Short mmCIF file of C-alpha atoms and ligand atoms in Angstrom, two decimals:
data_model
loop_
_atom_site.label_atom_id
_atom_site.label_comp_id
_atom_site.label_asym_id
_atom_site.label_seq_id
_atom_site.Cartn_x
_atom_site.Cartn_y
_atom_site.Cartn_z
CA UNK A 1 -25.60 -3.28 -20.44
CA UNK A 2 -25.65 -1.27 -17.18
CA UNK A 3 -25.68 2.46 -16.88
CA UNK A 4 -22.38 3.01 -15.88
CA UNK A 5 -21.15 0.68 -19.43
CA UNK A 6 -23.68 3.20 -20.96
CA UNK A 7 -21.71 6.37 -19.70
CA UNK A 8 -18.42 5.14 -20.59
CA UNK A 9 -19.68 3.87 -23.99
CA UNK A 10 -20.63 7.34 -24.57
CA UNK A 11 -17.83 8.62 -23.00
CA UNK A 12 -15.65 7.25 -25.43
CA UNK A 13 -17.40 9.07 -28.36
CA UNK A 14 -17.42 12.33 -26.86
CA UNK A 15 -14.10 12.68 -25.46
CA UNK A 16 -12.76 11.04 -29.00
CA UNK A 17 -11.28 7.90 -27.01
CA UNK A 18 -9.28 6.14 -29.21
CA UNK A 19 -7.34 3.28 -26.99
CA UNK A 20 -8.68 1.65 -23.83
CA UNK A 21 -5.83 0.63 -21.49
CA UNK A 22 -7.39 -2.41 -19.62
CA UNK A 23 -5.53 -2.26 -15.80
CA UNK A 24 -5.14 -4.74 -13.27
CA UNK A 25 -2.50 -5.72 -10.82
CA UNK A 26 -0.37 -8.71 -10.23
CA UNK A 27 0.41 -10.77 -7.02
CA UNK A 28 3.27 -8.33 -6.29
CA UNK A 29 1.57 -5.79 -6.90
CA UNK A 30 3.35 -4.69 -10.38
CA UNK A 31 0.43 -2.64 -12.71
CA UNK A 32 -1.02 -4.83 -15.81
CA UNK A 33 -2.24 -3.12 -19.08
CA UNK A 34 -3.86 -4.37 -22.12
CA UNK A 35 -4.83 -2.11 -24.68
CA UNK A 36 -8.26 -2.27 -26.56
CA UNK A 37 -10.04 -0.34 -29.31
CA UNK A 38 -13.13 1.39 -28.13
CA UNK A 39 -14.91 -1.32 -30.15
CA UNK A 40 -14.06 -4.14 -28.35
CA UNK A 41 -15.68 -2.69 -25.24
CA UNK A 42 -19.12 -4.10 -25.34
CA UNK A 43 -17.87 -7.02 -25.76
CA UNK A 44 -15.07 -6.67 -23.27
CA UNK A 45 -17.95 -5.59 -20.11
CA UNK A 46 -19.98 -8.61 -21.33
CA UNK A 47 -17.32 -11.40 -21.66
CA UNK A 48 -14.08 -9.77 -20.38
CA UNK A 49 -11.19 -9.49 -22.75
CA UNK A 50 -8.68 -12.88 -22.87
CA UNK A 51 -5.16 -13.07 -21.66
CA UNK A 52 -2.33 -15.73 -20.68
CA UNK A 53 -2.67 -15.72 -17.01
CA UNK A 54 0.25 -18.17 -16.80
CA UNK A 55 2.64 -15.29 -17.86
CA UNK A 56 1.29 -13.20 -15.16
CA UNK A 57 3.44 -13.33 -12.16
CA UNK A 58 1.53 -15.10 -9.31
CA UNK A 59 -2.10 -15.94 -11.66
CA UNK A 60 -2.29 -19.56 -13.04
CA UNK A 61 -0.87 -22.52 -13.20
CA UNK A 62 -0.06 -22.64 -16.89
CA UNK A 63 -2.66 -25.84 -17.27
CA UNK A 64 -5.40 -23.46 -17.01
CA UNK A 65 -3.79 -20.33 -18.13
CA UNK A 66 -6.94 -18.85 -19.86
CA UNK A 67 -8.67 -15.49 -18.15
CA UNK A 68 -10.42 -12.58 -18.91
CA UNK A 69 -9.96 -9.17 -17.47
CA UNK A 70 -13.34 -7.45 -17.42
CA UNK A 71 -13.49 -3.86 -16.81
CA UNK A 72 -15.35 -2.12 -13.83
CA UNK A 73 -17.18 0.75 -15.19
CA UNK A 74 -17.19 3.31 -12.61
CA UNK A 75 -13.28 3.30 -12.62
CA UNK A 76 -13.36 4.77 -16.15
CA UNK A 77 -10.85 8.02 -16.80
CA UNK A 78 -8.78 9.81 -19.47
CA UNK A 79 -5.26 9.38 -19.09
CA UNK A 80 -4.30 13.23 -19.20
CA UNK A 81 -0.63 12.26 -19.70
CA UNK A 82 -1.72 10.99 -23.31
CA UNK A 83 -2.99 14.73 -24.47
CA UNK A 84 -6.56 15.10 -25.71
CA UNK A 85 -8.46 14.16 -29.25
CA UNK A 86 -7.75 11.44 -29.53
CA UNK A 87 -6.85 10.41 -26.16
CA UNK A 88 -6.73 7.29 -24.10
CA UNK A 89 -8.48 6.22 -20.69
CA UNK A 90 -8.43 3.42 -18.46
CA UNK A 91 -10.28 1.30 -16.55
CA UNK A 92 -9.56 -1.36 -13.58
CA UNK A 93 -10.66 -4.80 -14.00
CA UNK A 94 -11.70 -7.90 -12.42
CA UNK A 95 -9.84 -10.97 -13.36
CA UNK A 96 -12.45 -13.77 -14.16
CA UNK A 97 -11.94 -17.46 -14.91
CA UNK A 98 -13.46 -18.85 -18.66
CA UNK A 99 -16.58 -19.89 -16.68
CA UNK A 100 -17.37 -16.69 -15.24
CA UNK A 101 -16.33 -16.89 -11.71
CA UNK A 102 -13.71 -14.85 -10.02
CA UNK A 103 -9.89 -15.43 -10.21
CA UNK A 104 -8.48 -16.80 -7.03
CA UNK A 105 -5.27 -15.03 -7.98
CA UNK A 106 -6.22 -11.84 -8.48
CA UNK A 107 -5.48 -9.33 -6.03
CA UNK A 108 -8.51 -6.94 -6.41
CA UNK A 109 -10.78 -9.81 -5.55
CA UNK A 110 -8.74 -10.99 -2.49
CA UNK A 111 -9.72 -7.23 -1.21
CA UNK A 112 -13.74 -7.57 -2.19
CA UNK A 113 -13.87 -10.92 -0.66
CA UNK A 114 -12.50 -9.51 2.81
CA UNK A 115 -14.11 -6.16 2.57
CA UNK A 116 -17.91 -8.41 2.13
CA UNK A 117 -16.90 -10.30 4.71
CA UNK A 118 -16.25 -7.12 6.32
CA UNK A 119 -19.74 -5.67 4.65
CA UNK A 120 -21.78 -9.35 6.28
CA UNK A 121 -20.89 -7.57 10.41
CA UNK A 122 -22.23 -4.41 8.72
CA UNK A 123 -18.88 -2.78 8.72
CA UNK A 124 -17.12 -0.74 5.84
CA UNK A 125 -13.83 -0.18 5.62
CA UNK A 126 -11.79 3.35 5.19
CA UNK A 127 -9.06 4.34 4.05
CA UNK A 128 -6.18 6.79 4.04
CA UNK A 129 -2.74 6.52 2.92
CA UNK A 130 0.34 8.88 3.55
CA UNK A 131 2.46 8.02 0.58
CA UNK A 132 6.08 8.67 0.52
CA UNK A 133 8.69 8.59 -2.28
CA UNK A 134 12.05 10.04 -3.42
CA UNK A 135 12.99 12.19 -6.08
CA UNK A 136 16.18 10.97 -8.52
CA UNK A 137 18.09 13.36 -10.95
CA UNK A 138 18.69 10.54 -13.14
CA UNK A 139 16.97 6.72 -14.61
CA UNK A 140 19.02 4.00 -12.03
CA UNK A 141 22.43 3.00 -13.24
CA UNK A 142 23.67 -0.36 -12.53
CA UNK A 143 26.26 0.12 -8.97
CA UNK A 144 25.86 3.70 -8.52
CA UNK A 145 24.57 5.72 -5.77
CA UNK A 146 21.28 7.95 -6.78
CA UNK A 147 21.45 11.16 -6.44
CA UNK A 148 18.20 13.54 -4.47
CA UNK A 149 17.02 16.14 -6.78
CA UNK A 150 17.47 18.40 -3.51
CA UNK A 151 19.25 18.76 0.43
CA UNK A 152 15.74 19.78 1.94
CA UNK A 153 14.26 17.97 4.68
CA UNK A 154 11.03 17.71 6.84
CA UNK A 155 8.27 20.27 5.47
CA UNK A 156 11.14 22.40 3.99
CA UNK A 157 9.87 25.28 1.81
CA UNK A 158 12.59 25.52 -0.50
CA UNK A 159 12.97 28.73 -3.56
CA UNK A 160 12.43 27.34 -6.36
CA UNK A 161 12.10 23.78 -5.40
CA UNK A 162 11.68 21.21 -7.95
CA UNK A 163 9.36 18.77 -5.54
CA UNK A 164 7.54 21.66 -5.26
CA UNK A 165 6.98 21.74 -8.80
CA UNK A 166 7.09 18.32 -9.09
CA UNK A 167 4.20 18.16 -6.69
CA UNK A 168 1.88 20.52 -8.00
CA UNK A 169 2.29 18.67 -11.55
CA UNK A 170 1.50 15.48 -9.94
CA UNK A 171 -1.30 16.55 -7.93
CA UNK A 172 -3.24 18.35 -10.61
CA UNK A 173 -2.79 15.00 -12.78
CA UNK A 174 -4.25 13.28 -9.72
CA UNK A 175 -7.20 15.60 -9.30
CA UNK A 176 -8.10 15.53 -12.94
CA UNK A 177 -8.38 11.98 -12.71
CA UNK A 178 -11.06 12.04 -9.56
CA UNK A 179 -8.48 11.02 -6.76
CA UNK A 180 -8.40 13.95 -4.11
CA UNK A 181 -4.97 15.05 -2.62
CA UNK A 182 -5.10 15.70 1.01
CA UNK A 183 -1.33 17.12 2.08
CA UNK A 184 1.76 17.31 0.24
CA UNK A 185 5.36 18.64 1.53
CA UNK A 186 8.86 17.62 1.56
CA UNK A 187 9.68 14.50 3.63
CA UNK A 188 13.17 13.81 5.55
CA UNK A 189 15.43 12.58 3.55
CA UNK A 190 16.82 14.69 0.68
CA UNK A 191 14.32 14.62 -2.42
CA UNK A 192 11.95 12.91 -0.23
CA UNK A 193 8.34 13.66 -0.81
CA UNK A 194 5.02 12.69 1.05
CA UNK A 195 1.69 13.34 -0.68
CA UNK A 196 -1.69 12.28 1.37
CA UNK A 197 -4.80 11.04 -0.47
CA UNK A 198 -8.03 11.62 0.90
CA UNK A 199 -9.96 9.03 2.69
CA UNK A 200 -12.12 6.49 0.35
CA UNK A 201 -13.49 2.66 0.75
CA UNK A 202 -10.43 0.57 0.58
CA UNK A 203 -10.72 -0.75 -2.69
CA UNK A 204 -10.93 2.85 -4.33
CA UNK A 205 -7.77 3.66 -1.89
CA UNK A 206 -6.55 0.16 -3.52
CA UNK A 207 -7.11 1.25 -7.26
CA UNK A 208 -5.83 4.98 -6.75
CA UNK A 209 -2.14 3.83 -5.15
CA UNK A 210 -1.96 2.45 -7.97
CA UNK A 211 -2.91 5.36 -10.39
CA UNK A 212 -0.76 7.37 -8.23
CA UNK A 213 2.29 5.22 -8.69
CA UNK A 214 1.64 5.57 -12.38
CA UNK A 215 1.42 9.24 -12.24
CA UNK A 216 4.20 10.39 -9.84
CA UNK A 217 6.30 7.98 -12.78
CA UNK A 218 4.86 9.15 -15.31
CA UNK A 219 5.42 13.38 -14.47
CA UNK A 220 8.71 12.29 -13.00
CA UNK A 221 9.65 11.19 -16.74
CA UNK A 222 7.93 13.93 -17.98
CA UNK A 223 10.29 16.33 -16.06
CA UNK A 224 13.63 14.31 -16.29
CA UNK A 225 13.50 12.55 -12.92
CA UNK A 226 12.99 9.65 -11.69
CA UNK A 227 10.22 8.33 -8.61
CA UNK A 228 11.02 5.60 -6.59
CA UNK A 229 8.75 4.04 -4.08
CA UNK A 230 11.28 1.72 -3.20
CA UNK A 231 11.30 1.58 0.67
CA UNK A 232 14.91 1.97 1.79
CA UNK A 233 16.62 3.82 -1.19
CA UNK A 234 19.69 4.99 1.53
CA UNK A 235 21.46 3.73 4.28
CA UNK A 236 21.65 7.10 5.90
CA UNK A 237 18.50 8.53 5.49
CA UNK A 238 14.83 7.47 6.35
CA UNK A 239 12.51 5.36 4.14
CA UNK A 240 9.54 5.88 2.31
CA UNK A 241 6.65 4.30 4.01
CA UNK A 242 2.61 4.19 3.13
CA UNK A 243 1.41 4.94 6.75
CA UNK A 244 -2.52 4.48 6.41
CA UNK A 245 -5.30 5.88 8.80
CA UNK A 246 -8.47 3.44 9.05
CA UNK A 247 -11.55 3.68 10.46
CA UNK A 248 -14.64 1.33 10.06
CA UNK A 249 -17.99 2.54 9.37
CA UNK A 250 -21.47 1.44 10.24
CA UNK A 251 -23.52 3.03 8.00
CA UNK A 252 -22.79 6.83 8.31
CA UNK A 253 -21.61 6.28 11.86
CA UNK A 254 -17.84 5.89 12.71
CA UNK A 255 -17.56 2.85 14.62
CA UNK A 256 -14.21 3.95 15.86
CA UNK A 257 -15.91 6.79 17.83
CA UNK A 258 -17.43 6.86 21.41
CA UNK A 259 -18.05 10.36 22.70
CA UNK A 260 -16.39 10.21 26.32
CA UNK A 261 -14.24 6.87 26.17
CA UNK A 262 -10.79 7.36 26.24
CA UNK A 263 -9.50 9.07 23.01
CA UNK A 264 -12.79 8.65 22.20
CA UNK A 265 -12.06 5.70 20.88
CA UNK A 266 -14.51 2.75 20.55
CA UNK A 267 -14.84 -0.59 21.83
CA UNK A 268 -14.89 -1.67 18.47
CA UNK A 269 -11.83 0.52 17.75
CA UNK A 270 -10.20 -0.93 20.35
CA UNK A 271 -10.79 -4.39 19.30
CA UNK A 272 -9.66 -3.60 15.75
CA UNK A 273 -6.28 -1.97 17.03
CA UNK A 274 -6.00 -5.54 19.16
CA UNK A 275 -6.28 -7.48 15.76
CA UNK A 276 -3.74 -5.88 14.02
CA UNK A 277 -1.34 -5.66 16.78
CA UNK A 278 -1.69 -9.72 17.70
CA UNK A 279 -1.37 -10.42 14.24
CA UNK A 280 1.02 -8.12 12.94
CA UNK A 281 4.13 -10.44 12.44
CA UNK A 282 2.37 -12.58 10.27
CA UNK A 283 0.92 -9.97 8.12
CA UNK A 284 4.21 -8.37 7.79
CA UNK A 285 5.49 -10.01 4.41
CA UNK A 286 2.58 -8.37 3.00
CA UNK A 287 2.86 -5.07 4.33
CA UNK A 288 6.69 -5.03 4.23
CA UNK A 289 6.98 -7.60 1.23
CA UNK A 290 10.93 -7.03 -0.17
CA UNK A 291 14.15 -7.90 1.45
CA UNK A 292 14.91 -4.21 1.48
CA UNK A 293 11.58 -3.16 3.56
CA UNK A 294 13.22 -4.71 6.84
CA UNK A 295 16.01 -2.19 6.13
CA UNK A 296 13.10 0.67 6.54
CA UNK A 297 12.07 -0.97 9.85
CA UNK A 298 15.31 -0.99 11.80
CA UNK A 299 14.69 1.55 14.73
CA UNK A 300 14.42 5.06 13.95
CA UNK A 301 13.55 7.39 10.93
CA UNK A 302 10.29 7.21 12.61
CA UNK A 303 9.50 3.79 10.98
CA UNK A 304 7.91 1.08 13.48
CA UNK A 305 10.01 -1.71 14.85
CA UNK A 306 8.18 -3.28 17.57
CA UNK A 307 4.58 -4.23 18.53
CA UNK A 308 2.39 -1.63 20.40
CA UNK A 309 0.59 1.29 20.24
CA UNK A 310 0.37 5.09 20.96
CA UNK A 311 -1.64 8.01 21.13
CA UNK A 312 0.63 10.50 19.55
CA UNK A 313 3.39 7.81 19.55
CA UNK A 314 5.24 8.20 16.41
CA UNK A 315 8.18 5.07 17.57
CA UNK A 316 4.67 3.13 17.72
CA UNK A 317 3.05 1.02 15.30
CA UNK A 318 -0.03 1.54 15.73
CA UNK A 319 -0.82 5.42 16.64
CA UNK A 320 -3.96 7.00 17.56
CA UNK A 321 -3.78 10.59 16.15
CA UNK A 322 -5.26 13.01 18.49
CA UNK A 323 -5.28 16.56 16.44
CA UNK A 324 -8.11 17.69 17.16
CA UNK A 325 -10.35 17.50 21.15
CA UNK A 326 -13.34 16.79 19.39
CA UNK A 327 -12.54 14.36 16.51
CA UNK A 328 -15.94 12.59 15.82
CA UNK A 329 -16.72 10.88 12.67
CA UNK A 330 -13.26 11.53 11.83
CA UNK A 331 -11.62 9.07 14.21
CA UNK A 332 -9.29 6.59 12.97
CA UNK A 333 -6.26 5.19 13.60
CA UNK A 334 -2.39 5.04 11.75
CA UNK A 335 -0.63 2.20 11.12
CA UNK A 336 2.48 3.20 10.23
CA UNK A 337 4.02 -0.22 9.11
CA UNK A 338 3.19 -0.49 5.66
CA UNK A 339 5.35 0.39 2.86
CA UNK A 340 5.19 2.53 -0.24
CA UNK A 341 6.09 -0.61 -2.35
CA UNK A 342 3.47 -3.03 -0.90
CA UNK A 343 0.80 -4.67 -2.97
CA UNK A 344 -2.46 -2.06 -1.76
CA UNK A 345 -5.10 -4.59 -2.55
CA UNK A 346 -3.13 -7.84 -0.36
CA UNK A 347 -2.08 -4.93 2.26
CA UNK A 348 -5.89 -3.73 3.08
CA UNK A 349 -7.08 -7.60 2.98
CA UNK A 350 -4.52 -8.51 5.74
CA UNK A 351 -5.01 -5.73 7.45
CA UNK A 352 -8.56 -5.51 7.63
CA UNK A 353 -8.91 -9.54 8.10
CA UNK A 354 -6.42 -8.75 11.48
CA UNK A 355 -8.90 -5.84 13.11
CA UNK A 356 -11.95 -7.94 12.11
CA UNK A 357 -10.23 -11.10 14.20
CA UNK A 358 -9.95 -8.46 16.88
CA UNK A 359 -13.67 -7.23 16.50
CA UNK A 360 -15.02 -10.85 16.08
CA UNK A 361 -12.96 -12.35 19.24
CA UNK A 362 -13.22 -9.59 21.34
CA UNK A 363 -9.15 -9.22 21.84
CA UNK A 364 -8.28 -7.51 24.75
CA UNK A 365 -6.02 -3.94 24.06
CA UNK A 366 -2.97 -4.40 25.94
CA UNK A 367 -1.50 -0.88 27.69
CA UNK A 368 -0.40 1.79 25.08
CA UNK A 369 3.44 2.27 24.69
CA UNK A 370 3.91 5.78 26.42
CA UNK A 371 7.56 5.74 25.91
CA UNK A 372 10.24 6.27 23.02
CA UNK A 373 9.98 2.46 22.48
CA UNK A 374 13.40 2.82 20.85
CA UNK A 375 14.96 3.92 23.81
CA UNK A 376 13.63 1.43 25.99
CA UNK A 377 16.50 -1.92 26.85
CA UNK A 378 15.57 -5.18 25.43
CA UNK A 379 14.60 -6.18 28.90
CA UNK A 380 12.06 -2.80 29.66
CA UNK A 381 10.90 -4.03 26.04
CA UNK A 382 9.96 -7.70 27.24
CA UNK A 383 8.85 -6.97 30.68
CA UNK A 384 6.57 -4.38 28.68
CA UNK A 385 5.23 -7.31 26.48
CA UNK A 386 6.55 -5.54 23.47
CA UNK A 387 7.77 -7.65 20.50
CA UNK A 388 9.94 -7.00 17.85
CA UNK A 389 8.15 -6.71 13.94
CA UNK A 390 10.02 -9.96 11.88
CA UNK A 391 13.54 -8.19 11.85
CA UNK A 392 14.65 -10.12 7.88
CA UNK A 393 12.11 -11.15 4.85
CA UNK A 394 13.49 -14.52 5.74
CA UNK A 395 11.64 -14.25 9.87
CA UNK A 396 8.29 -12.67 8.33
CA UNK A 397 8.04 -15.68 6.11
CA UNK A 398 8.96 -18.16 8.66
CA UNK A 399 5.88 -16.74 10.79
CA UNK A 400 4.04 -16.00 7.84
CA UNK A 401 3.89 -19.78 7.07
CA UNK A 402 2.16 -20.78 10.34
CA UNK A 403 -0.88 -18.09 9.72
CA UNK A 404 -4.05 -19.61 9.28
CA UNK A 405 -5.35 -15.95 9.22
CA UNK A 406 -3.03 -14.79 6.06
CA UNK A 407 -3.98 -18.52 4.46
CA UNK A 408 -7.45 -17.97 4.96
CA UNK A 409 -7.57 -14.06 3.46
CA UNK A 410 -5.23 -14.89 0.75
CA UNK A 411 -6.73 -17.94 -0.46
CA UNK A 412 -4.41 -20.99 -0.76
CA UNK A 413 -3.46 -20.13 -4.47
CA UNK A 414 -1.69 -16.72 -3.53
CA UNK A 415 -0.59 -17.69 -0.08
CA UNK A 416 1.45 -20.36 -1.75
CA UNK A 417 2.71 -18.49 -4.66
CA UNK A 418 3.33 -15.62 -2.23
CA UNK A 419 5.76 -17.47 0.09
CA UNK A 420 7.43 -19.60 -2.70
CA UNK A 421 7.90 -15.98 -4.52
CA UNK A 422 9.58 -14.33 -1.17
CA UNK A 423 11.30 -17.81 -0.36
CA UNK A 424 13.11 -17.54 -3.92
CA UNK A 425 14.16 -13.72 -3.14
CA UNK A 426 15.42 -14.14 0.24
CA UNK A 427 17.08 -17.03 -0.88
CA UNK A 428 18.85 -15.01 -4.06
CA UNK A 429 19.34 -12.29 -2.15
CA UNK A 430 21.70 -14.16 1.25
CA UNK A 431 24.17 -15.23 -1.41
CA UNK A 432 25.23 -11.70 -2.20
CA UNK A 433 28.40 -10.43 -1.30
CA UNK A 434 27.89 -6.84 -0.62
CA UNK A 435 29.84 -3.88 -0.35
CA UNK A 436 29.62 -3.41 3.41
CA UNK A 437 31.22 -6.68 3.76
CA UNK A 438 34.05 -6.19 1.45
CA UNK A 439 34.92 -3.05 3.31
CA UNK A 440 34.92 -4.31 6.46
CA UNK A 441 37.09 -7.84 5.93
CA UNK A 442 39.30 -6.92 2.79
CA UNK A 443 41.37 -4.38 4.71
CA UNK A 444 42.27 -6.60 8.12
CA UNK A 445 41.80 -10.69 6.95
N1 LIG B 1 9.48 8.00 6.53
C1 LIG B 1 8.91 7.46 7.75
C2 LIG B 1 8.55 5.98 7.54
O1 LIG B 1 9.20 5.35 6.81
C3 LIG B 1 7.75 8.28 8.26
C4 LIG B 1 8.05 9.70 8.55
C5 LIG B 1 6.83 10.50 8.92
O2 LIG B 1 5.85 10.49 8.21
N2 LIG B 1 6.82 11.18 9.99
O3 LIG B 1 7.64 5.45 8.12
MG1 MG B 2 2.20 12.37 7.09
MG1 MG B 3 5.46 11.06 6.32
MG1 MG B 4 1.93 9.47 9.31
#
């Protein structure tokens, strides 16, 4: 038994644990828990703790349904919306076949395997995610419209606001569970909230999206609202997106940063931006993974719909924040496709796998979008060389299929499962009648 098993074995006594929720995450990105009594634990870090992976959505083929979820020590914390003595913590896990080695389906390893690839160039990979969300008076009902807990808008600073309140609650909950809370404010659209986490390694960025989509649930409950991440809740009003800043690190040394260079950006950053950009369309199932996240990414509400990159762009896809002259260690830059509703763990792999082709190939950066690409024709747009993100679920599969580079960081298991999962819901979802149509042909045909 390791140290950290120690700590958390003694943890348990002194804090008067009395359940262990096991956590891990499935294909889609939908939060796992198994509960286990502080006993088991030993035994749970040594073996892992069983489960029917064939019931998990994306994990086995049922012929070899059997794995074990085995819990990383250092991710140990108290739940604090269970209350104290007794209480209940948590821990992430790795999912691990009968024979000890790691599950090919499980999302947390698809992230280690890229990030050591990463880790072999001597590279480590930051990250920094803008997380947006809106604020419901009510649980969903079937066919009706929700309803914004308020009218405010961008940065508002609202009397008595309830996302004010609803933010403090939520970011205390976060602190007390050892994930640091950048920014917070009101967002755009009505009951629209954005809360910024402090940059960590991917995979701790991985494990605390999803401890903060538990939590801004969980106090949402607790005050009689409701949280959705969902990406394009209205019509009318922008989306919630998970814009993330990254930046690679060699050792202690940015390796986005180059004193002098234009935005004092890197070869290397340069590279990486060249990556992502050339491979964007096929990563975009997994950064935009539901039928609805297209409907975020249709031209304006300062979500990305084409190809290129900025500095300061915010109708680009790739920005290159310039805040502050001298920006140093802390240079990164924003990509500003992903959604709030992605799976973190697949998200960072594709990502990072797209800047390292970049790095590894030496891409050339093609010439920075200085315009309102929005406003630009279709022609200026092509004669520009900028391309359109897939515009449907059903396009960013199509090119997702071809990708040797999503194949290769997925790992044939979850690519596979992945596009027969997105296949089935863009093929459910282009039978429905909707609403929109109705009102349009009913009246006149
Ligand atoms: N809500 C926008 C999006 O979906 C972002 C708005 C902003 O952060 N400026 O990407
Ligand atoms: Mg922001
Ligand atoms: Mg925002
Ligand atoms: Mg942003």
């Amino acid at each position: 038994m390791g140290k950290q098993e120690d700590f958390v074995l003694r943890a348990l006594e002194e804090r008067d644990v009395r359940f262990v929720r096991l956590w891990f995450t499935d294909v889609l990105g939908f939060l796992k828990s198994v509960a286990v009594a502080p006993a088991e634990l030993e035994g749970a870090f040594s073996e892992g703790i069983g489960f029917d992976g064939s019931a998990i959505e994306g994990f086995a083929r049922v012929y070899e349904a059997d794995m074990l979820a085995k819990p990383d020590p250092s991710t140990f914390q108290i739940l604090p919306w269970r209350g104290e003595g007794p209480s209940t913590a948590r821990m992430f896990c790795d999912i691990v076949m009968p024979d000890g080695s790691p599950s090919y389906a499980d999302p947390r390893y698809v992230l280690k395997r890229t990030l050591s690839k990463a880790a072999e160039k001597g590279f480590t990979f930051y990250t920094h995610p803008e997380i947006e969300f809106y604020l419901f008076k009510d649980t969903p009902q079937p066919g009706a419209d929700p309803i914004p807990v308020d009218r405010s808008g961008y940065f508002d600073h609202t009397a008595q606001s309830m996302g004010a309140d609803f933010r403090r609650e939520a970011i205390t909950m976060l602190e007390s569970m050892g994930i640091s809370v950048e920014f917070s404010h009101h967002e755009g659209g009505p009951g629209q909230q954005e809360i910024d986490l402090r940059y960590a390694d991917a995979l701790s960025t991985a494990d605390n999206i999803m401890t903060f989509r538990t939590v801004i649930r969980e106090v949402a409950l607790s005050q009689g609202i409701w949280a959705t991440f969902m990406p394009k809740p209205f019509t009318t009003h922008p989306g919630s997106g998970m814009h993330t800043h990254v930046s690679l690190f060699e050792g202690d040394s940015n390796a986005f940063f180059e004193a002098g260079a234009e935005y004092q950006l890197s070869r290397t950053g340069r590279q990486f931006i060249a990556g992502v950009l050339r491979h964007a369309p096929e990563i975009t199932t997994v950064t935009n993974q539901w039928v609805n996240s297209y409907k975020r990414l249709i031209g304006g509400g300062e979500a990305p719909s084409y190809v290129c990159w900025g500095h300061n762009n915010r109708s680009a896809m790739i920005r290159v924040p310039m805040y502050k002259p001298n920006k140093g260690q802390s240079t990164r830059i924003e990509l500003r496709t992903l959604d709030a509703a992605c799976n973190p763990y697949l998200a960072y792999a594709v990502v990072l796998a797209a800047g390292m082709k970049g790095i590894e190939e030496d891409y050339e950066l093609p010439r920075e979008a200085e315009d309102d690409v929005w406003s630009l024709s279709e022609r200026e747009r092509k004669s520009l060389g900028i391309d359109p993100l897939p515009r449907s679920l059903h396009d960013a599969i199509g090119i997702a299929e071809n990708s040797e580079l999503l194949a290769e960081t997925l790992g044939e298991h979850v690519f596979d499962f992945f596009l027969r999962n997105k296949r089935a819901e863009w093929d459910e979802y282009r039978g429905q009648v909707s609403v929109f149509e109705r009102d349009r042909m009913l009246p006149v045909i």
